[in-house]
Coordinates of C-alpha atoms and ligand atoms in Angstrom, one line a residue:
M261 CA 0.0 -0.1 -0.1
C262 CA 1.2 3.7 -0.1
G263 CA 3.6 5.3 2.4
I264 CA 3.6 8.9 3.3
V265 CA 6.4 10.9 4.7
G266 CA 6.6 14.6 5.8
I267 CA 9.7 16.2 7.2
V268 CA 9.9 20.0 8.7
G269 CA 13.7 19.7 8.8
R270 CA 16.6 21.6 9.8
G271 CA 18.6 20.9 6.7
P272 CA 17.7 20.0 3.0
V273 CA 14.9 17.1 3.4
A274 CA 14.7 15.2 0.2
P275 CA 17.6 12.7 0.5
L276 CA 15.9 11.9 4.2
I277 CA 12.6 11.5 3.0
V278 CA 13.9 8.9 0.1
D279 CA 15.7 7.0 3.4
A280 CA 12.3 7.0 5.0
L281 CA 10.5 5.8 1.5
K282 CA 13.1 2.8 1.5
R283 CA 12.2 1.6 4.8
L284 CA 8.1 1.4 3.4
E285 CA 8.9 -0.1 0.3
Y286 CA 8.1 -3.7 2.1
R287 CA 4.5 -2.0 1.7
G288 CA 4.8 -2.6 -1.7
Y289 CA 4.6 0.3 -4.9
D290 CA 4.8 0.9 -8.3
S291 CA 5.8 4.6 -8.4
A292 CA 7.3 7.3 -5.8
G293 CA 7.8 11.0 -5.4
V294 CA 9.1 13.6 -3.3
A295 CA 7.9 17.7 -3.1
T296 CA 10.4 20.3 -1.4
I297 CA 9.4 24.1 -1.2
E298 CA 12.5 26.0 -2.0
A299 CA 13.1 29.9 -1.9
G300 CA 9.3 29.9 -1.8
V301 CA 8.7 27.5 -4.4
L302 CA 7.2 24.1 -4.8
G303 CA 9.0 21.8 -6.5
R304 CA 8.8 18.0 -7.1
R305 CA 10.3 14.7 -8.7
R306 CA 8.4 11.8 -9.5
A307 CA 9.3 8.4 -11.6
E308 CA 7.5 5.1 -12.3
G309 CA 8.8 2.2 -10.7
K310 CA 11.2 1.3 -7.8
L311 CA 12.8 4.0 -5.5
V312 CA 16.2 4.1 -7.8
N313 CA 14.5 5.6 -10.7
L314 CA 13.3 8.6 -8.0
E315 CA 17.0 8.8 -6.8
K316 CA 18.2 8.9 -10.3
R317 CA 15.9 12.0 -11.1
L318 CA 17.2 13.6 -7.9
N319 CA 20.6 13.5 -8.7
A320 CA 20.1 14.7 -11.9
E321 CA 17.9 17.5 -10.7
P322 CA 18.2 17.6 -6.7
L323 CA 15.7 19.2 -4.6
D324 CA 16.7 21.4 -1.7
G325 CA 14.2 22.4 0.2
K326 CA 14.0 22.0 4.1
I327 CA 10.4 21.1 4.4
G328 CA 8.8 18.1 1.7
I329 CA 6.7 15.3 1.5
G330 CA 7.1 12.0 -0.3
H331 CA 5.4 9.1 -1.2
T332 CA 5.3 5.3 -2.5
R333 CA 2.3 4.7 -4.7
W334 CA 0.5 1.7 -4.9
A335 CA -2.3 2.0 -7.8
T336 CA -5.7 2.1 -7.1
H337 CA -7.2 4.9 -9.3
G338 CA -5.0 5.0 -12.6
V339 CA -2.2 3.2 -14.2
P340 CA 1.3 3.4 -12.3
N341 CA 3.2 6.0 -14.2
E342 CA 5.1 9.4 -13.7
T343 CA 1.8 11.7 -14.1
N344 CA -0.3 9.7 -11.6
A345 CA 2.5 9.6 -9.1
H346 CA 2.1 11.6 -5.9
P347 CA 2.6 14.8 -5.0
H348 CA -0.1 15.9 -6.8
F349 CA -0.2 19.8 -7.2
S350 CA -2.8 22.6 -7.4
N351 CA -1.9 26.0 -7.0
G352 CA 0.8 25.9 -4.8
V353 CA -1.0 22.9 -2.8
A354 CA 0.9 19.9 -2.8
V355 CA -0.6 16.4 -1.6
V356 CA 0.3 13.0 -1.0
H357 CA -2.5 10.0 -0.2
N358 CA -2.6 6.7 1.0
G359 CA -6.2 4.9 0.9
I360 CA -9.4 5.7 -1.3
I361 CA -11.3 9.1 -2.0
E362 CA -15.2 7.3 -2.7
N363 CA -16.6 10.2 -3.3
F364 CA -13.9 11.6 -5.4
A365 CA -15.9 11.4 -9.0
S366 CA -18.6 13.7 -7.8
L367 CA -15.9 16.0 -6.4
R368 CA -13.9 16.0 -9.7
D369 CA -17.0 16.5 -11.6
E370 CA -18.1 19.7 -9.2
L371 CA -14.0 21.1 -9.7
I372 CA -14.2 20.6 -13.4
A373 CA -17.2 22.9 -13.5
D374 CA -15.5 25.2 -11.7
G375 CA -12.7 25.3 -13.8
Y376 CA -10.1 23.2 -12.4
V377 CA -8.2 21.3 -14.5
F378 CA -7.2 17.7 -13.8
S379 CA -3.7 16.7 -15.0
S380 CA -3.7 12.9 -13.9
Q381 CA -6.3 10.2 -13.3
T382 CA -5.8 9.6 -9.5
D383 CA -8.5 10.5 -7.0
T384 CA -5.9 12.0 -5.0
E385 CA -5.7 15.5 -7.3
V386 CA -9.4 16.3 -6.2
V387 CA -8.1 16.8 -2.4
A388 CA -5.4 19.5 -3.8
H389 CA -8.0 21.3 -6.1
L390 CA -10.5 21.3 -3.2
I391 CA -7.6 22.7 -1.0
A392 CA -6.7 25.1 -3.7
R393 CA -10.5 26.3 -3.9
E394 CA -10.8 26.9 0.1
L395 CA -7.2 29.1 -0.4
K396 CA -8.8 31.1 -3.4
R397 CA -12.4 31.7 -1.3
G398 CA -9.8 33.2 1.2
A399 CA -9.2 30.5 4.0
D400 CA -5.7 30.4 5.5
P401 CA -4.2 27.0 4.7
V402 CA -5.2 25.2 8.0
A403 CA -8.6 26.3 7.4
A404 CA -8.6 24.9 3.6
A405 CA -7.0 22.0 4.9
H406 CA -9.7 21.3 7.6
G407 CA -12.7 22.7 5.1
T408 CA -11.3 19.9 2.3
L409 CA -11.4 17.4 4.8
K410 CA -14.9 17.6 5.5
Q411 CA -15.7 17.1 2.4
L412 CA -14.0 13.6 1.8
E413 CA -15.3 10.6 2.2
G414 CA -13.7 7.0 2.3
A415 CA -10.3 6.0 3.9
F416 CA -7.5 8.0 3.5
A417 CA -4.6 9.3 5.2
L418 CA -2.7 12.7 3.8
A419 CA 0.0 14.8 4.1
I420 CA -0.5 18.3 2.7
M421 CA 2.1 21.4 2.4
F422 CA 1.8 24.9 1.0
Q423 CA 3.6 27.1 -1.1
G424 CA 4.1 30.2 1.1
D425 CA 4.3 28.7 4.2
E426 CA 7.8 26.6 4.9
D427 CA 7.0 25.5 8.4
L428 CA 4.0 23.8 8.1
I429 CA 2.6 20.2 6.9
V430 CA -1.0 19.1 7.4
G431 CA -1.5 15.3 7.9
A432 CA -5.0 13.4 8.6
R433 CA -6.2 10.1 9.1
N434 CA -9.2 8.4 8.5
G435 CA -8.5 4.9 8.0
P436 CA -4.9 4.0 6.7
P437 CA -2.2 4.9 9.7
L438 CA -0.1 7.9 9.9
A439 CA 2.5 8.8 13.0
V440 CA 3.9 12.1 13.9
G441 CA 7.4 11.6 14.8
H442 CA 8.9 14.2 17.5
G443 CA 12.2 15.3 16.5
E444 CA 14.6 18.6 18.4
G445 CA 13.6 21.5 16.3
E446 CA 12.2 19.3 13.5
M447 CA 9.5 17.3 12.8
F448 CA 8.1 14.3 11.2
L449 CA 5.1 12.4 9.5
G450 CA 5.3 8.9 8.5
S451 CA 3.0 5.9 7.7
D452 CA 4.6 4.0 10.6
A453 CA 7.2 4.1 13.1
I454 CA 9.5 2.0 11.0
A455 CA 9.9 4.7 8.3
L456 CA 10.5 7.3 11.1
A457 CA 13.1 4.9 13.0
P458 CA 16.1 6.8 11.6
F459 CA 15.0 10.1 13.1
T460 CA 13.1 9.5 16.0
N461 CA 11.3 6.9 18.5
S462 CA 9.0 9.6 20.0
V463 CA 6.1 9.0 18.1
T464 CA 2.4 10.1 18.2
Y465 CA -0.3 8.1 16.6
L466 CA -3.2 9.7 15.0
E467 CA -6.5 8.0 15.7
D468 CA -9.3 7.7 12.9
G469 CA -10.9 11.2 12.5
D470 CA -7.9 13.0 13.5
W471 CA -5.6 15.6 11.6
A472 CA -2.5 17.6 12.3
T473 CA -0.6 20.4 11.9
I474 CA 3.0 19.9 12.1
R475 CA 5.7 22.7 12.4
R476 CA 9.3 22.5 13.3
D477 CA 8.8 23.3 17.3
K478 CA 5.3 21.9 17.9
A479 CA 2.8 19.2 16.3
E480 CA -1.2 19.9 17.4
I481 CA -3.7 17.3 16.8
F482 CA -7.4 18.0 16.0
D483 CA -10.6 16.3 16.0
M484 CA -13.1 16.8 12.7
D485 CA -14.5 19.7 14.6
G486 CA -11.7 21.4 14.8
A487 CA -11.4 21.2 19.0
R488 CA -7.5 20.3 19.8
V489 CA -7.5 16.7 21.2
E490 CA -4.4 15.3 23.2
R491 CA -2.9 11.7 22.0
K492 CA -0.3 9.9 23.8
R493 CA 3.1 10.5 23.0
Q494 CA 4.8 6.8 23.3
Q495 CA 8.4 5.5 22.9
S496 CA 8.3 3.3 19.5
L497 CA 10.0 -0.1 19.3
S498 CA 11.1 0.4 15.5
T499 CA 14.4 2.2 16.3
S500 CA 16.1 -1.2 17.3
Y501 CA 14.8 -2.8 14.0
M502 CA 17.6 -3.4 11.6
V503 CA 16.1 -3.8 8.9
D504 CA 18.4 -5.5 6.0
K505 CA 18.6 -8.7 4.4
G506 CA 21.7 -10.2 6.2
N507 CA 23.7 -12.6 4.0
R508 CA 20.6 -13.7 2.1
R509 CA 19.3 -12.5 -1.4
H510 CA 15.9 -11.6 -0.3
F511 CA 14.0 -10.6 2.8
M512 CA 12.0 -13.8 2.3
E513 CA 14.3 -16.1 2.0
K514 CA 15.7 -14.7 5.5
E515 CA 12.2 -14.8 7.1
I516 CA 12.0 -18.4 6.0
H517 CA 15.2 -19.0 7.8
E518 CA 14.1 -16.9 11.3
Q519 CA 11.3 -19.2 11.9
P520 CA 12.5 -21.6 14.4
E521 CA 14.3 -18.7 16.2
V522 CA 10.9 -16.6 16.3
I523 CA 8.7 -19.8 16.8
S524 CA 10.6 -20.4 19.9
H525 CA 10.1 -17.0 21.3
T526 CA 6.5 -16.5 20.3
L527 CA 5.5 -20.3 22.1
A528 CA 7.8 -18.9 25.1
H529 CA 5.4 -16.5 25.5
Y530 CA 2.3 -18.5 25.9
L531 CA 3.8 -21.5 27.4
D532 CA 6.0 -22.6 30.4
F533 CA 8.5 -24.7 29.2
T534 CA 9.8 -25.6 32.6
S535 CA 6.5 -27.0 33.8
D536 CA 5.0 -28.0 30.3
S537 CA 2.0 -25.9 31.2
S538 CA 0.1 -23.0 29.3
K539 CA 0.8 -19.6 31.0
P540 CA -2.2 -17.7 32.5
L541 CA -3.1 -15.2 30.2
D542 CA -5.1 -11.9 31.1
L543 CA -8.0 -12.4 28.7
P544 CA -11.1 -10.2 29.1
F545 CA -13.2 -13.5 28.9
D546 CA -13.1 -16.6 30.3
F547 CA -12.7 -19.7 28.0
A548 CA -14.9 -21.9 30.0
K549 CA -17.9 -19.6 29.5
L550 CA -17.8 -19.4 26.1
D551 CA -20.1 -20.9 23.7
R552 CA -18.3 -20.3 20.7
I553 CA -15.7 -18.0 19.1
A554 CA -15.5 -15.9 15.7
I555 CA -12.2 -15.9 13.8
S556 CA -11.4 -13.4 10.9
A557 CA -8.5 -12.2 8.6
C558 CA -7.5 -12.3 5.7
G559 CA -5.1 -14.2 3.0
T560 CA -2.5 -16.0 4.7
A561 CA -3.7 -14.9 8.5
Y562 CA -6.9 -16.2 7.6
L563 CA -5.2 -19.6 7.0
S564 CA -3.7 -19.5 9.8
G565 CA -7.3 -19.3 11.6
L566 CA -8.8 -21.8 9.6
I567 CA -5.8 -24.2 11.2
G568 CA -6.7 -22.9 14.6
K569 CA -10.4 -23.8 14.2
Y570 CA -9.4 -27.6 14.1
W571 CA -7.4 -27.1 17.1
F572 CA -9.8 -25.1 19.0
E573 CA -12.5 -27.4 18.1
R574 CA -10.7 -30.5 18.7
L575 CA -8.9 -29.9 21.9
A576 CA -11.5 -27.5 23.4
R577 CA -14.3 -28.5 22.0
L578 CA -15.2 -25.0 21.4
P579 CA -16.8 -24.0 18.0
V580 CA -15.4 -21.8 15.9
D581 CA -16.9 -19.4 13.3
I582 CA -14.4 -18.3 10.7
D583 CA -14.9 -16.2 7.5
I584 CA -12.8 -14.2 5.4
A585 CA -12.8 -10.3 6.8
S586 CA -14.0 -8.8 3.7
E587 CA -17.2 -11.5 3.8
F588 CA -17.4 -11.1 7.1
R589 CA -17.8 -7.7 7.9
Y590 CA -20.8 -7.4 5.6
R591 CA -22.5 -10.8 6.0
E592 CA -24.1 -9.6 8.8
M593 CA -23.6 -12.7 11.1
P594 CA -25.5 -12.8 14.3
I595 CA -23.0 -12.7 17.0
S596 CA -23.3 -14.8 20.5
K597 CA -23.2 -12.7 23.6
D598 CA -21.3 -15.1 25.2
S599 CA -18.7 -15.4 22.3
A600 CA -15.6 -13.8 21.7
A601 CA -14.0 -12.7 18.5
F602 CA -10.2 -12.9 17.6
F603 CA -8.5 -10.9 14.8
I604 CA -5.4 -12.1 13.1
S605 CA -3.1 -9.7 11.1
Q606 CA 0.6 -9.5 10.7
S607 CA 0.4 -5.7 9.9
G608 CA -2.3 -5.1 12.2
E609 CA -3.8 -2.4 9.6
T610 CA -5.6 -4.5 7.0
A611 CA -8.8 -2.5 6.4
D612 CA -11.1 -5.7 6.2
T613 CA -9.6 -7.2 9.3
L614 CA -10.0 -3.9 11.0
A615 CA -13.8 -3.5 9.8
S616 CA -15.3 -6.8 11.0
L617 CA -13.1 -6.2 14.5
R618 CA -15.3 -2.9 14.6
Y619 CA -18.3 -5.0 13.9
C620 CA -17.6 -7.3 16.8
R621 CA -17.0 -4.2 18.9
S622 CA -20.3 -2.8 18.1
A623 CA -21.8 -6.1 19.1
G624 CA -20.5 -6.1 22.2
V625 CA -18.3 -9.2 22.4
P626 CA -14.7 -9.2 23.9
I627 CA -11.5 -8.7 21.2
G628 CA -8.6 -10.2 21.1
A629 CA -5.6 -9.3 18.6
I630 CA -3.3 -11.9 17.1
V631 CA -1.1 -9.0 15.6
N632 CA 2.9 -8.8 14.8
V633 CA 2.7 -4.9 15.0
R634 CA 2.0 -4.3 18.4
E635 CA 1.2 -0.5 17.8
S636 CA -1.0 -1.0 15.2
T637 CA -4.3 -0.1 14.8
I638 CA -6.1 -3.6 15.1
A639 CA -3.8 -3.7 18.4
R640 CA -5.0 -0.6 19.9
E641 CA -8.7 -1.3 19.1
S642 CA -8.5 -4.6 21.0
D643 CA -9.2 -5.9 24.4
V644 CA -6.6 -7.7 24.8
V645 CA -3.4 -8.2 22.4
L646 CA -1.9 -11.4 21.4
P647 CA 1.4 -11.1 19.9
T648 CA 3.3 -13.1 17.5
L649 CA 6.7 -12.3 17.9
A650 CA 8.1 -12.8 14.3
G651 CA 9.9 -9.2 14.2
P652 CA 9.3 -7.2 11.3
E653 CA 8.2 -8.9 8.4
I654 CA 9.4 -7.2 5.0
G655 CA 8.8 -10.0 2.2
V656 CA 5.4 -9.0 0.8
A657 CA 4.6 -12.9 1.4
S658 CA 3.8 -13.8 4.9
T659 CA 6.1 -16.5 6.0
K660 CA 7.3 -16.3 9.6
A661 CA 4.4 -14.4 10.8
F662 CA 2.2 -17.3 9.5
T663 CA 4.0 -19.8 11.9
C664 CA 4.0 -17.4 14.4
Q665 CA 0.2 -17.2 14.2
L666 CA 0.2 -20.8 14.1
S667 CA 2.2 -21.2 17.4
V668 CA -0.1 -18.5 19.4
L669 CA -3.4 -20.3 18.1
A670 CA -2.4 -23.8 18.9
S671 CA -1.0 -22.0 22.4
L672 CA -4.5 -20.8 22.9
A673 CA -6.7 -23.6 22.0
V674 CA -4.1 -25.9 24.6
R675 CA -5.0 -22.8 27.0
A676 CA -9.0 -23.4 26.2
G677 CA -8.7 -26.8 26.6
V678 CA -7.3 -26.6 29.7
A679 CA -10.1 -24.1 31.0
R680 CA -12.8 -26.2 29.5
G681 CA -11.7 -29.4 31.4
T682 CA -11.4 -30.7 27.9
I683 CA -8.1 -31.9 28.2
S684 CA -6.4 -33.1 31.3
R685 CA -3.3 -32.0 32.8
E686 CA -1.3 -35.3 31.1
Q687 CA -2.8 -34.6 27.7
E688 CA -1.8 -30.6 28.5
K689 CA 1.9 -31.6 29.7
A690 CA 2.3 -33.7 26.4
L691 CA 1.1 -31.2 23.9
V692 CA 3.2 -28.3 25.3
H693 CA 6.0 -30.8 25.3
Q694 CA 5.5 -31.4 21.7
L695 CA 4.9 -27.6 20.7
S696 CA 8.3 -27.1 22.5
E697 CA 9.9 -29.5 19.8
A698 CA 8.7 -27.2 17.0
P699 CA 12.0 -25.1 16.6
R700 CA 13.9 -28.2 16.4
F701 CA 11.8 -29.9 13.7
A702 CA 11.8 -26.7 12.0
T703 CA 15.3 -26.4 11.8
Q704 CA 15.9 -30.0 10.6
V705 CA 13.2 -29.0 7.8
L706 CA 15.3 -26.0 6.8
K707 CA 18.2 -28.4 5.9
L708 CA 16.1 -29.9 3.1
E709 CA 16.8 -26.9 1.0
E710 CA 18.8 -28.3 -1.8
Q711 CA 16.3 -30.9 -2.7
I712 CA 13.6 -28.1 -2.5
E713 CA 15.5 -26.0 -4.9
K714 CA 16.1 -28.8 -7.4
L715 CA 12.4 -29.7 -7.5
A716 CA 11.5 -26.0 -7.7
R717 CA 13.6 -25.9 -10.9
D718 CA 11.2 -28.5 -12.6
L719 CA 8.3 -27.0 -11.0
S720 CA 8.9 -24.0 -12.6
R721 CA 8.4 -25.2 -16.0
Y722 CA 4.7 -25.7 -15.4
H723 CA 1.9 -23.3 -15.5
H724 CA -0.8 -24.8 -13.1
V725 CA -0.5 -26.5 -9.8
L726 CA -2.7 -28.2 -7.7
Y727 CA -2.0 -28.8 -4.1
L728 CA -4.2 -31.2 -1.8
G729 CA -4.4 -32.0 1.6
R730 CA -7.0 -33.4 4.6
D731 CA -7.9 -31.8 8.0
T732 CA -5.1 -29.1 9.1
N733 CA -3.3 -30.1 5.9
F734 CA -5.9 -28.5 3.8
P735 CA -5.7 -24.9 4.7
L736 CA -2.1 -25.5 4.4
A737 CA -2.6 -26.8 0.8
M738 CA -4.6 -23.9 0.2
E739 CA -1.7 -21.6 1.4
G740 CA 0.8 -23.5 -0.5
A741 CA -1.2 -22.7 -3.6
L742 CA -1.2 -18.7 -2.3
K743 CA 2.6 -18.5 -1.9
L744 CA 3.4 -20.1 -5.2
K745 CA 1.0 -18.0 -7.3
E746 CA 1.9 -14.8 -5.2
I747 CA 5.3 -15.1 -5.9
S748 CA 6.1 -17.2 -8.9
Y749 CA 2.7 -15.9 -10.5
I750 CA 2.2 -19.7 -11.6
H751 CA -1.5 -20.6 -11.4
A752 CA -2.2 -22.5 -8.3
E753 CA -5.2 -24.2 -6.1
G754 CA -5.2 -25.6 -2.8
Y755 CA -8.1 -28.1 -2.6
A756 CA -9.4 -30.8 0.3
A757 CA -7.9 -34.1 -1.0
G758 CA -11.3 -35.6 -0.5
E759 CA -13.3 -32.9 -2.4
L760 CA -10.7 -34.1 -5.7
K761 CA -14.0 -36.2 -7.5
H762 CA -16.3 -33.4 -7.1
G763 CA -14.6 -31.4 -9.8
P764 CA -11.0 -30.6 -9.7
I765 CA -9.9 -34.2 -11.1
A766 CA -11.2 -33.1 -14.4
L767 CA -7.8 -31.1 -14.7
I768 CA -5.6 -34.2 -13.7
D769 CA -3.1 -35.0 -16.8
E770 CA 0.7 -34.9 -17.4
N771 CA 1.1 -31.2 -17.2
M772 CA -0.4 -31.0 -13.8
P773 CA 1.8 -31.5 -11.0
V774 CA -0.3 -32.5 -7.5
I775 CA 1.2 -31.6 -4.7
V776 CA -0.1 -33.4 -1.7
I777 CA 0.8 -32.5 1.8
A778 CA 0.5 -36.0 3.9
P779 CA 2.2 -36.7 7.1
H780 CA 1.4 -40.4 8.7
D781 CA -1.6 -39.3 10.6
R782 CA -5.0 -41.1 11.2
I783 CA -6.2 -40.3 7.8
F784 CA -3.2 -40.9 5.8
E785 CA -4.8 -44.1 3.7
K786 CA -7.6 -41.8 3.1
T787 CA -5.0 -39.4 1.1
V788 CA -3.2 -41.9 -0.4
S789 CA -6.6 -43.3 -2.1
N790 CA -6.8 -39.7 -3.8
M791 CA -3.0 -39.7 -4.7
Q792 CA -4.1 -42.9 -6.8
E793 CA -6.7 -41.4 -8.4
V794 CA -4.4 -38.6 -9.5
A795 CA -1.7 -41.2 -10.6
A796 CA -4.1 -43.3 -12.5
R797 CA -5.0 -40.1 -14.7
G798 CA -1.5 -39.2 -15.2
G799 CA -0.9 -36.5 -13.0
K800 CA 2.7 -36.1 -11.5
I801 CA 2.4 -36.3 -7.8
I802 CA 5.0 -34.3 -5.4
L803 CA 4.2 -35.9 -2.0
I804 CA 5.7 -34.3 1.1
T805 CA 5.0 -36.9 3.7
D806 CA 7.3 -38.3 7.0
K807 CA 9.4 -41.4 6.8
K808 CA 6.2 -43.7 7.5
G809 CA 4.5 -42.3 5.1
A810 CA 6.7 -42.2 2.6
A811 CA 7.2 -46.1 3.1
L812 CA 3.6 -46.9 2.9
A813 CA 2.5 -44.2 0.1
S814 CA 2.4 -46.7 -2.5
V815 CA 2.1 -44.9 -5.6
K816 CA 5.1 -43.2 -8.1
T817 CA 5.6 -39.8 -7.4
M818 CA 7.6 -37.2 -9.1
E819 CA 9.7 -36.5 -6.2
T820 CA 8.9 -37.0 -1.9
I821 CA 10.0 -34.8 0.4
V822 CA 10.2 -36.7 3.5
L823 CA 10.1 -34.8 7.0
P824 CA 10.7 -35.7 10.3
D825 CA 8.3 -37.5 12.1
V826 CA 6.2 -35.0 14.1
P827 CA 3.6 -34.8 16.6
E828 CA 0.0 -33.6 15.2
I829 CA -0.1 -30.4 16.9
I830 CA 3.1 -29.2 15.3
A831 CA 2.5 -30.5 11.8
P832 CA 1.2 -27.3 10.2
L833 CA 4.3 -25.1 11.5
I834 CA 6.7 -27.7 10.2
Y835 CA 5.0 -28.6 7.2
A836 CA 4.6 -24.8 6.1
L837 CA 8.4 -24.7 5.9
P838 CA 8.4 -26.9 2.4
I839 CA 5.8 -25.2 1.0
Q840 CA 7.0 -21.8 1.2
M841 CA 11.0 -22.7 0.2
L842 CA 8.9 -24.5 -2.9
A843 CA 7.2 -21.0 -3.8
Y844 CA 10.5 -19.1 -3.1
F845 CA 13.0 -21.3 -5.2
T846 CA 10.3 -21.4 -7.9
A847 CA 9.9 -17.5 -7.9
V848 CA 13.8 -17.4 -7.8
F849 CA 14.0 -19.3 -10.9
M850 CA 11.2 -17.4 -12.7
G851 CA 13.0 -14.4 -12.2
T852 CA 10.5 -12.5 -10.4
D853 CA 10.8 -9.7 -7.7
V854 CA 10.5 -12.4 -4.9
D855 CA 10.1 -9.4 -2.3
Q856 CA 7.8 -7.4 -4.0
P857 CA 5.5 -9.6 -6.3
R858 CA 3.4 -7.3 -8.8
N859 CA 0.4 -6.1 -7.8
L860 CA 0.8 -6.9 -4.2
A861 CA 1.1 -4.8 -1.1
K862 CA 2.4 -5.6 2.4
S863 CA -0.2 -3.9 4.2
V864 CA -3.7 -3.5 2.8
T865 CA -5.2 -0.6 4.0
V866 CA -7.7 -0.2 1.6
E867 CA -10.4 -2.4 1.0
Ligands
F6R277 C1 -0.1 -13.6 1.6 C2 -0.1 -12.6 2.4 C3 -1.2 -12.0 2.9 C4 -1.6 -11.1 4.1 C5 -2.9 -10.9 4.0 C6 -3.4 -10.0 5.4 O1 1.4 -14.2 1.6 O2 0.9 -12.0 3.0 O3 -2.4 -12.8 2.3 O4 -1.6 -12.6 4.8 O5 -2.8 -9.5 3.2 O6 -2.4 -9.4 5.6 P1 -2.2 -8.9 7.7 O7 -1.9 -10.0 8.0 O8 -1.3 -8.0 7.4 O9 -3.7 -8.5 7.8

């Protein structure tokens, strides 16, 4: 999603803005731009594509102002080109914007009728023209910005600069995040604290409906009625984050390899390995008194929730209603008063997940957030934050956040089972001990890299792939397919193995590799029957199993990846690794942009 930076600085700000934009690159973008005011005149440089193109423009034609705004754009309205790149200008007003102005079409018609000429296809340009019109009608810059904000509908974050005032940026938030960074004799705006980390770790997060004036010596925050509001200033943790790839080629590769460590940190937060028990949690509800729970999330986070459903229902006999957040928020599902709702999100900013949370909030049920970014909106709007301790995840394709989400969900399901009396102390001990083994097994699986890299070379020759699994391996099959399509652009689908006969079997021929996730568990035999159905039709099977499964599979495979024998509870965490590695190496062979795949964004702050 788009990234915003604004600096009212002490020296030339353009290089600092580019530096901050680089830290927002992980959000995904397709063009970028910077504007500054120098000797009373607005100047801007914009470029399609990566930030290096913008840097080249700035090297050729530097901008020297001490105040500036910058932007990485992820196209919503209008193609990704230089003309549509932000900042957008109108008569001395410069605007950068993240989100969607929903009433832009009617505003645009009105402005055109008023004589304003549009040079881009963006919804953002209406904001610049509206402010310019307010100025023309006699408002001062702050009043012009405020007057414009009141006319906008939709979800947006904005940073606005005015020719003629080199000590003022106006920021506004209604949906996508925006933070003020407090410096000494300088002030900052940024989409998140990671962007501001090189400048300051003292930040104030704007809340929805807030807008702010930032000047070198002070930042003031207002509500939509124009009344001053106080928002907490806090120390961001982000300064300690070193956002680099280490010795790896891609962030995704680095993040895959961090999993043994971050799974272990996350599990240790919820489980006590000395007594093999689940730690008591300070929850706003009692698991024993719940009649069901609701879970909502998007993409990979949703798939972790789907695996969580199997655990909660099996271990705690607690029914789970789970839905993709973009459906959850609109389908008006009845929410039981005796339920709790969990929202799962790496970024904590996903618009649909946040809207689902607010739906449950209005139904009055207690809310838990399983999030990676603890300072995020979803975290702040929840009653309890259940953190994943994955550290910053920069690769757009989620890997370590997923297995950390699974770690939290498995721990919670055990805790719920203990509270509801559905698992005994002996079972709790055994399950916690088994979970403690996950990091060790994950380390072993990462050593299969060479075999998986070779397999990926073969896989990269195909155009379609089917993933199959049963039980928790069904959501994992969908995750395998999602990972493969998003970074290698190979079309892939994940199905419940038992559904094969109900349609997808028609696709099977010698050009269709079928990846089957099948540890030797109580339904292994059933999956073997499905593999036989595939083999009988000439499909190429790639089997991911354990030693027993490999010995008993009795089908010819194109490749068998043999993982260690692992306890059932940790199987999803361990089997996630080969599917991530397979997607990663296939994408490397295909030569795609692994960390920032086309069209995708890390933090999806619009619906
Ligand atoms: C896939 C992926 C996405 C995210 C989804 C939700 O690899 O990363 O499907 O899982 O956009 O994002 P968060 O977890 O930030 O809410």
